[in-house]
Coordinates of C-alpha atoms and ligand atoms in Angstrom, one line a residue:
M1 CA -9.8 -16.8 50.7
A2 CA -6.3 -18.4 50.9
T3 CA -5.7 -20.0 54.3
G4 CA -2.8 -21.6 56.1
P5 CA -0.1 -20.6 58.4
G6 CA 1.3 -17.2 57.8
F7 CA -1.1 -16.1 55.1
T8 CA -2.4 -12.6 55.5
D9 CA -5.6 -11.0 54.4
K10 CA -7.3 -7.7 55.1
K11 CA -9.5 -9.2 57.9
N12 CA -6.9 -11.3 59.6
D13 CA -3.8 -9.4 59.2
T14 CA -1.3 -11.6 61.0
C15 CA 2.0 -12.8 59.6
C16 CA 5.1 -14.6 60.1
E17 CA 6.5 -16.2 63.2
S18 CA 9.8 -14.2 63.4
E19 CA 11.2 -11.2 61.6
S20 CA 14.6 -12.6 60.6
T21 CA 14.2 -15.6 58.2
V22 CA 12.6 -15.6 54.8
Y23 CA 9.3 -17.5 54.9
V24 CA 7.6 -19.7 52.3
H25 CA 4.1 -20.8 53.1
N26 CA 3.8 -24.0 51.0
P27 CA 3.6 -27.4 52.6
H28 CA 4.2 -29.0 49.1
L29 CA 7.7 -27.7 49.0
D30 CA 8.8 -30.0 51.8
G31 CA 7.9 -33.1 49.8
M32 CA 9.9 -32.1 46.7
K33 CA 13.4 -33.7 46.3
K34 CA 14.6 -30.7 44.3
D35 CA 13.3 -27.3 43.4
N36 CA 14.0 -25.8 40.0
L37 CA 13.9 -22.0 40.0
Y38 CA 13.1 -22.2 36.3
H39 CA 13.1 -18.5 35.3
F40 CA 16.4 -17.9 37.0
N41 CA 18.0 -21.1 35.6
L42 CA 19.0 -22.0 39.2
G43 CA 18.0 -25.0 41.4
T44 CA 18.6 -26.7 44.6
S45 CA 20.1 -29.8 43.0
T46 CA 22.3 -27.9 40.5
H47 CA 23.5 -25.1 42.6
D48 CA 24.8 -24.6 46.2
L49 CA 22.3 -21.9 47.0
P50 CA 23.5 -21.3 50.7
A51 CA 27.1 -20.9 49.4
M52 CA 26.1 -18.6 46.6
F53 CA 23.5 -16.5 48.4
G54 CA 23.7 -17.1 52.2
D55 CA 25.3 -13.8 52.9
V56 CA 22.7 -11.6 51.1
K57 CA 21.3 -8.9 53.3
F58 CA 20.0 -6.4 50.7
V59 CA 18.1 -7.2 47.6
C60 CA 17.3 -4.5 45.0
V61 CA 14.8 -5.2 42.3
G62 CA 14.0 -3.1 39.2
G63 CA 12.3 -3.5 35.8
S64 CA 15.2 -3.4 33.4
P65 CA 18.2 -5.8 33.3
S66 CA 20.6 -3.1 32.3
R67 CA 19.5 -0.8 35.1
M68 CA 20.1 -3.7 37.6
K69 CA 23.5 -4.3 36.1
S70 CA 24.4 -0.6 36.4
F71 CA 23.1 -0.6 40.0
I72 CA 25.5 -3.4 41.0
E73 CA 28.4 -1.6 39.3
Y74 CA 27.5 1.6 41.1
I75 CA 27.1 0.0 44.5
A76 CA 30.3 -2.0 44.1
G77 CA 32.1 1.3 43.7
E78 CA 30.3 2.9 46.6
L79 CA 31.1 0.0 48.9
G80 CA 34.7 -0.3 47.7
L81 CA 34.0 -3.8 46.5
E82 CA 34.9 -3.5 42.8
N83 CA 36.6 -6.5 41.4
A84 CA 39.8 -6.1 39.4
K85 CA 38.2 -6.4 36.0
S86 CA 35.0 -4.6 37.1
E87 CA 33.0 -7.4 35.6
Y88 CA 29.8 -8.6 37.2
P89 CA 28.5 -11.8 35.6
N90 CA 24.8 -12.3 35.2
I91 CA 24.0 -15.2 37.6
C92 CA 21.0 -16.1 35.6
A93 CA 22.8 -16.1 32.3
G94 CA 21.2 -19.4 31.3
S95 CA 17.8 -17.8 31.2
D96 CA 16.8 -14.7 29.3
R97 CA 13.8 -13.9 31.5
F98 CA 15.5 -12.1 34.4
A99 CA 19.0 -10.9 35.2
M100 CA 20.7 -11.2 38.6
Y101 CA 24.0 -9.7 39.9
K102 CA 25.7 -9.9 43.3
I103 CA 28.4 -8.1 45.0
G104 CA 29.1 -8.8 48.7
P105 CA 25.8 -8.7 50.6
V106 CA 23.9 -7.0 47.8
L107 CA 21.8 -8.8 45.2
S108 CA 20.4 -7.0 42.2
V109 CA 17.6 -8.6 40.2
S110 CA 15.5 -7.5 37.3
H111 CA 11.7 -8.1 37.2
G112 CA 10.4 -7.0 33.9
M113 CA 7.2 -4.9 33.5
G114 CA 3.9 -5.4 35.4
I115 CA 2.4 -7.5 38.1
P116 CA 2.5 -11.0 36.4
S117 CA 6.2 -10.6 35.6
I118 CA 7.4 -9.4 39.0
A119 CA 5.2 -12.0 40.8
I120 CA 6.9 -14.9 38.9
M121 CA 10.3 -13.4 39.8
L122 CA 9.3 -12.9 43.5
H123 CA 8.1 -16.5 43.9
E124 CA 11.5 -17.7 42.8
L125 CA 13.5 -15.0 44.6
I126 CA 11.7 -15.7 47.9
K127 CA 12.3 -19.5 47.5
L128 CA 16.0 -18.8 46.6
L129 CA 16.5 -16.7 49.8
H130 CA 14.7 -19.3 51.8
H131 CA 16.7 -22.2 50.4
A132 CA 19.9 -20.2 50.9
H133 CA 19.0 -19.7 54.6
C134 CA 19.3 -15.9 54.4
T135 CA 18.4 -13.9 57.4
D136 CA 17.5 -10.2 58.1
V137 CA 17.0 -9.3 54.4
T138 CA 15.9 -5.9 53.3
I139 CA 14.4 -5.7 49.9
I140 CA 13.8 -2.5 47.9
R141 CA 12.2 -2.0 44.5
I142 CA 13.9 0.9 42.6
G143 CA 12.0 2.1 39.6
T144 CA 10.4 4.8 37.5
S145 CA 6.9 6.2 37.7
G146 CA 4.6 9.0 36.6
G147 CA 4.2 11.7 39.2
L148 CA 1.1 13.6 40.4
G149 CA 1.6 17.2 41.5
L150 CA 5.4 16.8 41.7
E151 CA 8.3 18.3 39.9
P152 CA 9.6 15.6 37.5
G153 CA 12.7 14.0 39.0
T154 CA 11.1 13.9 42.5
V155 CA 11.7 10.6 44.2
V156 CA 8.6 9.0 45.8
V157 CA 9.1 6.5 48.7
T158 CA 5.9 4.6 48.9
K159 CA 3.8 4.8 52.0
Q160 CA 1.2 2.4 50.7
P161 CA 0.6 0.8 47.3
V162 CA -3.0 1.2 46.2
D163 CA -5.0 -0.2 43.2
A164 CA -6.6 1.8 40.4
T165 CA -9.6 2.5 42.6
F166 CA -7.2 3.9 45.3
L167 CA -7.7 1.0 47.7
P168 CA -4.8 -0.5 49.7
W169 CA -4.9 -4.1 48.6
F170 CA -3.7 -6.5 46.1
K171 CA -6.4 -8.9 44.7
Q172 CA -5.6 -12.1 42.9
I173 CA -7.8 -14.9 41.7
I174 CA -6.6 -18.3 43.1
L175 CA -8.6 -21.4 42.2
G176 CA -11.4 -19.2 40.9
K177 CA -11.7 -17.2 44.1
T178 CA -10.6 -13.7 44.8
V179 CA -7.9 -13.5 47.4
V180 CA -7.2 -10.1 49.0
R181 CA -3.8 -9.4 50.4
S182 CA -2.4 -6.4 52.3
T183 CA 0.0 -4.0 50.6
D184 CA 1.6 -2.8 53.8
L185 CA 5.3 -1.9 53.5
D186 CA 7.9 -1.3 56.3
E187 CA 7.1 2.2 57.6
G188 CA 10.5 2.5 59.5
L189 CA 12.4 1.7 56.3
A190 CA 10.4 4.4 54.3
E191 CA 11.2 7.0 57.0
E192 CA 14.9 6.0 57.0
L193 CA 15.0 6.5 53.2
L194 CA 13.4 9.9 53.5
Q195 CA 15.9 10.9 56.2
Y196 CA 18.9 9.7 54.0
S197 CA 17.6 11.6 51.0
N198 CA 17.5 14.8 53.1
E199 CA 21.0 14.1 54.3
L200 CA 22.2 13.6 50.6
G201 CA 20.5 16.8 49.5
Q202 CA 20.7 15.9 45.8
F203 CA 17.0 15.7 44.9
N204 CA 13.6 16.1 46.4
T205 CA 12.0 13.0 48.0
V206 CA 8.5 12.6 49.4
I207 CA 6.6 9.9 51.0
G208 CA 3.2 9.2 49.4
N209 CA 0.9 6.5 48.1
T210 CA 1.7 4.7 44.9
M211 CA -1.0 3.7 42.5
C212 CA -0.2 0.3 40.9
T213 CA -2.0 -0.3 37.6
L214 CA -2.4 -3.2 35.2
D215 CA -1.5 -1.1 32.2
F216 CA 0.7 1.8 31.2
Y217 CA -1.8 3.5 28.8
E218 CA -5.6 3.2 29.5
G219 CA -4.8 1.8 33.0
Q220 CA -3.0 5.1 33.8
A221 CA -5.5 7.4 32.1
R222 CA -3.1 8.2 29.2
L223 CA -4.5 9.9 26.1
D224 CA -1.7 8.5 23.8
G225 CA -2.4 4.8 23.6
A226 CA -3.7 2.9 20.7
F227 CA -7.2 3.0 22.2
C228 CA -8.8 5.8 24.3
S229 CA -12.5 6.2 25.0
Y230 CA -12.3 9.1 27.4
T231 CA -11.7 12.9 27.2
E232 CA -8.8 15.0 28.6
K233 CA -11.4 16.2 31.2
D234 CA -12.1 12.6 32.3
K235 CA -8.4 12.0 32.6
Q236 CA -7.9 15.1 34.7
E237 CA -10.8 14.3 37.0
Y238 CA -9.5 10.8 37.6
L239 CA -5.9 12.0 38.4
T240 CA -7.3 14.7 40.7
K241 CA -9.2 12.1 42.6
A242 CA -6.1 9.9 42.8
Y243 CA -4.1 12.9 44.1
E244 CA -6.8 13.8 46.7
S245 CA -6.7 10.2 48.0
G246 CA -3.0 10.5 48.7
V247 CA -1.5 9.1 45.5
R248 CA 1.7 10.8 44.5
N249 CA 3.0 8.4 41.7
I250 CA 1.8 5.7 39.4
E251 CA 3.6 2.5 38.4
M252 CA 2.9 -1.2 37.7
E253 CA 4.5 -3.5 40.3
S254 CA 4.3 -2.1 43.9
S255 CA 1.1 -3.8 45.1
V256 CA 2.1 -7.4 44.5
F257 CA 5.7 -6.6 45.5
A258 CA 4.4 -5.3 48.9
A259 CA 2.0 -8.2 49.3
M260 CA 4.5 -11.0 48.6
C261 CA 7.3 -9.4 50.7
K262 CA 4.9 -9.0 53.6
L263 CA 3.9 -12.7 53.4
S264 CA 7.5 -13.8 53.4
G265 CA 8.6 -11.6 56.3
L266 CA 10.9 -9.4 54.2
K267 CA 11.3 -5.8 55.2
A268 CA 10.4 -4.0 52.0
A269 CA 10.3 -0.5 50.4
V270 CA 9.5 1.0 47.0
V271 CA 11.6 3.9 45.7
C272 CA 10.6 5.3 42.3
V273 CA 11.6 8.5 40.6
T274 CA 8.8 10.4 38.8
L275 CA 9.7 10.9 35.1
L276 CA 6.9 13.5 34.4
D277 CA 3.9 15.1 36.0
R278 CA 0.9 13.1 34.6
Q279 CA -1.4 16.1 35.1
K280 CA 0.7 17.9 32.5
G281 CA 1.4 15.2 29.9
D282 CA 1.7 11.6 28.9
Q283 CA 4.7 11.1 26.6
L284 CA 8.1 10.0 27.7
N285 CA 11.4 9.5 25.9
S286 CA 14.7 7.9 26.7
E287 CA 16.4 11.3 27.4
I288 CA 13.9 11.9 30.3
L289 CA 14.6 8.4 31.6
Q290 CA 18.4 8.9 31.6
T291 CA 18.2 12.2 33.4
Y292 CA 16.5 10.8 36.4
E293 CA 16.8 7.0 36.6
Q294 CA 19.9 7.0 38.8
R295 CA 18.2 8.8 41.7
P296 CA 16.6 5.7 43.3
Q297 CA 20.0 3.9 42.9
I298 CA 21.8 6.8 44.7
L299 CA 19.4 6.8 47.6
V300 CA 19.3 3.1 48.1
S301 CA 23.1 2.8 47.8
H302 CA 23.4 5.5 50.5
L303 CA 21.1 3.5 52.8
I304 CA 23.0 0.3 52.2
K305 CA 26.3 2.0 52.9
K306 CA 25.0 3.6 56.1
R307 CA 23.6 0.2 57.3
L308 CA 26.8 -1.6 56.6
Q309 CA 28.9 1.1 58.4
A310 CA 26.6 0.8 61.4
S311 CA 26.9 -3.0 61.6
Ligands
LIG401 C1 7.4 1.7 35.6 O1 7.8 1.8 34.3 C2 7.4 0.7 33.6 C3 6.5 1.1 32.4 O2 7.2 2.0 31.6 C4 6.7 -0.2 34.6 O3 7.4 -1.4 34.8 C5 6.7 0.6 35.8 O4 6.2 0.1 36.9
LIG402 N1 6.2 4.1 34.6 C1 4.8 4.0 34.7 O1 4.2 3.0 35.0 N2 4.1 5.1 34.4 C2 4.7 6.3 34.0 O2 4.1 7.3 33.7 C3 6.1 6.3 34.0 C4 6.8 5.2 34.3

């Protein structure tokens, strides 16, 4: 079990000395003269991180670089912060791993697909926010998912990420030992998002558990992968069990996202649109994606606007 100040696990669920700053829990960082955030192509000795990022209050993360660019363009318009040329440079242009955009207090970062990819991005993002002395940061993953028992296009605000056995934890092997971390998200933030969706009245939003899997095909009980050793009936039984346990959508990053944000004291939420009802099918195409992918962006922009108006 990982130990040390601020680490959480299912048995000893304590965290973080204060709510407002962004915590790292790594004594080795103090002894380092400089810190290269390699996958961002940023660093403490090459960039003035407090000047570049010190005013960040909202971080939105999502899988695709182009979606995170369109998010920053959209929110810039919503907040009346468009620049004259409507150009938003990729802050991580020197790296082709992740893309990052900023407008005012909003940072938009891509994370790729799956737990390993988002975990690498979050290590560097959390250090970036820490080095930049950011305070009171809210972080939201906006993404896509497969739905369970929901009309396609429904937005799910995650109550609790669960693993593929429907349990609310994220397990990782560190130094050959299994470390179990809590996947609790910020309940108040989830409720606030639901309330704003009702206020917007543009699409249905529900709060439910999100199953986070290690694979898109067999890991999500699809029948259309390159390999499949189970029947349609097996698939339906598994998805029914997932639904009965409270799962309303399935994606591939929420568990480690929740675990790492909780450890660093970031208030976090996951907002994913459902692209299809998984009990009715498996296949997706880009038309379905384009129809619905803006919904999480619309909801999260509304929350940011409301928060900024209130401050
Ligand atoms: C949702 O969509 C991606 C797979 O298509 C994955 O990153 C996820 O969580
Ligand atoms: N993303 C997933 O992980 N699963 C889906 O079914 C759709 C999007």
